[in-house]
Amino acid sequence: MKVSILGRGNSTLSVASALCQADVVAEVMLVEDKSGTPCDVLRDLRTSIAMAGCDTKLLSSQATSALSDSEIIILLPFSSNTSLRSTQAQQRLNAPLARRFAQGIKQYAPTARVVVAMPPAASLAFLVYRELKADPGQVIGLSGGIANA
């Protein structure tokens, strides 16, 4: 199974590490924006999962085409300091990202299950659902996303 993670920051790396160590995922793809994950961070993460005895492939790309063949896609916020913002501010910050992510998902992985762990999860999950014209149950909002992911 291939799981792709859209987002950036420590939460993204933590979720990727947990998925790799769960031993149920064959490939984890980190899809980043133009700045990307620094090579040394990705190398350290690969080393740590290898030392844990995991053989999950961990890849990174800046292209949304890397979403192809993903069965699950997890949307995480690009800023890890979301608890200090109001719901309205989080909506203004994350809605354009969710919309952009949905366009890439629609193009490259239209049947993937999508977990929206970006605050406010309920409204952004609905936005992604509507953008994808998804089937019921295809898009799931995970409230308190970073803490729960």
Coordinates of C-alpha atoms in Angstrom, one line a residue:
M1 CA 0.0 0.0 0.0
K2 CA 1.2 3.5 -0.8
V3 CA 0.4 6.4 1.5
S4 CA 1.2 10.0 0.5
I5 CA 1.5 12.8 3.0
L6 CA 1.0 16.4 1.9
G7 CA 2.4 18.9 4.3
R8 CA 5.6 20.2 5.9
G9 CA 7.1 20.2 9.3
N10 CA 7.8 18.0 12.3
S11 CA 4.3 16.6 12.3
T12 CA 4.8 15.4 8.7
L13 CA 8.0 13.7 9.6
S14 CA 6.4 12.2 12.8
V15 CA 3.5 10.8 10.8
A16 CA 5.8 9.4 8.1
S17 CA 8.0 7.7 10.8
A18 CA 5.0 6.1 12.5
L19 CA 3.6 4.8 9.2
C20 CA 7.0 3.4 8.2
Q21 CA 7.3 1.6 11.6
A22 CA 3.7 0.3 11.5
D23 CA 4.8 -2.3 8.9
V24 CA 1.6 -2.2 6.9
V25 CA 2.7 0.4 4.3
A26 CA 5.0 -0.5 1.5
E27 CA 5.7 3.1 0.5
V28 CA 5.4 6.5 2.1
M29 CA 5.6 9.5 -0.3
L30 CA 6.2 13.0 1.2
V31 CA 4.9 15.5 -1.3
E32 CA 6.3 18.9 -0.4
D33 CA 6.0 22.4 -1.7
K34 CA 8.9 24.2 -3.5
S35 CA 11.0 24.4 -0.4
G36 CA 10.9 20.7 0.3
T37 CA 12.3 18.6 3.2
P38 CA 16.0 19.1 3.7
C39 CA 18.0 16.2 2.4
D40 CA 19.7 15.6 5.8
V41 CA 16.3 15.4 7.6
L42 CA 15.0 12.8 5.1
R43 CA 18.3 10.9 5.3
D44 CA 18.1 10.8 9.1
L45 CA 14.5 9.6 8.9
R46 CA 15.4 6.8 6.5
T47 CA 18.3 5.8 8.8
S48 CA 16.1 5.7 11.8
I49 CA 13.4 3.5 10.2
A50 CA 16.1 1.2 8.8
M51 CA 17.6 0.9 12.3
A52 CA 14.1 0.0 13.5
G53 CA 14.1 -2.9 11.1
C54 CA 11.5 -1.4 8.7
D55 CA 11.8 -1.9 5.0
T56 CA 9.1 0.7 4.0
K57 CA 10.3 2.9 1.1
L58 CA 10.4 6.5 2.1
L59 CA 10.4 9.0 -0.8
S60 CA 10.0 12.7 -1.3
S61 CA 8.9 14.8 -4.2
Q62 CA 7.8 18.3 -5.1
A63 CA 5.6 17.1 -7.9
T64 CA 1.9 16.3 -7.3
S65 CA 2.2 13.6 -9.9
A66 CA 4.0 11.6 -7.1
L67 CA 0.5 11.0 -5.7
S68 CA -0.2 8.5 -8.4
D69 CA -1.1 5.0 -7.1
S70 CA -1.7 6.3 -3.6
E71 CA -4.4 4.5 -1.7
I72 CA -4.4 6.9 1.2
I73 CA -3.5 10.6 1.2
I74 CA -3.0 12.5 4.5
L75 CA -3.3 16.3 4.4
L76 CA -1.3 18.0 7.2
P77 CA -0.8 21.7 7.8
F78 CA 2.3 23.5 6.5
S79 CA 2.6 25.3 9.8
S80 CA 3.1 23.4 13.0
N81 CA 2.0 26.3 15.3
T82 CA -1.8 26.0 14.6
S83 CA -2.9 26.0 18.2
L84 CA -2.1 29.7 18.6
R85 CA -4.4 30.7 15.7
S86 CA -8.2 31.3 15.8
T87 CA -10.4 29.0 13.8
Q88 CA -11.0 31.8 11.3
A89 CA -7.3 32.3 10.8
Q90 CA -6.7 28.6 10.4
Q91 CA -9.5 28.5 7.8
R92 CA -8.0 31.4 5.9
L93 CA -4.5 29.8 6.0
N94 CA -5.4 26.2 5.3
A95 CA -8.4 26.5 2.8
P96 CA -6.2 27.5 -0.2
L97 CA -3.8 24.7 0.6
A98 CA -6.6 22.2 0.9
R99 CA -8.1 23.4 -2.4
R100 CA -4.7 23.1 -4.1
F101 CA -4.1 19.7 -2.6
A102 CA -7.6 18.6 -3.8
Q103 CA -6.8 19.6 -7.4
G104 CA -3.6 17.4 -7.3
I105 CA -5.5 14.5 -5.8
K106 CA -8.3 14.8 -8.3
Q107 CA -5.8 14.7 -11.2
Y108 CA -3.4 12.0 -9.9
A109 CA -5.2 9.9 -7.3
P110 CA -9.0 10.4 -7.7
T111 CA -9.9 7.1 -5.9
A112 CA -7.6 7.5 -2.9
R113 CA -9.0 7.8 0.6
V114 CA -8.2 11.2 2.0
V115 CA -7.6 12.1 5.6
V116 CA -7.8 15.8 6.3
A117 CA -5.8 16.6 9.5
M118 CA -5.7 20.3 8.9
P119 CA -7.6 22.6 11.2
P120 CA -10.5 23.3 11.1
A121 CA -10.9 19.6 10.0
A122 CA -14.6 19.5 9.5
S123 CA -14.9 22.5 7.1
L124 CA -11.7 21.6 5.2
A125 CA -12.8 17.9 4.8
F126 CA -16.0 19.2 3.3
L127 CA -14.1 21.5 1.0
V128 CA -11.9 18.6 -0.2
Y129 CA -15.0 16.3 -0.5
R130 CA -16.7 19.0 -2.7
E131 CA -13.6 19.7 -4.8
L132 CA -13.1 16.0 -5.5
K133 CA -16.8 15.2 -6.0
A134 CA -15.9 12.3 -3.8
D135 CA -17.8 9.2 -2.9
P136 CA -19.3 9.1 0.6
G137 CA -16.6 8.0 3.1
Q138 CA -13.7 8.8 0.8
V139 CA -12.8 12.0 2.7
I140 CA -12.3 11.9 6.5
G141 CA -11.7 14.9 8.7
L142 CA -9.5 14.2 11.7
S143 CA -10.2 16.8 14.4
G144 CA -7.2 17.9 16.4
G145 CA -5.3 16.6 13.4
I146 CA -1.7 17.0 14.4
A147 CA -2.2 15.6 17.9
N148 CA -4.3 12.7 16.7
A149 CA -2.3 11.8 13.6

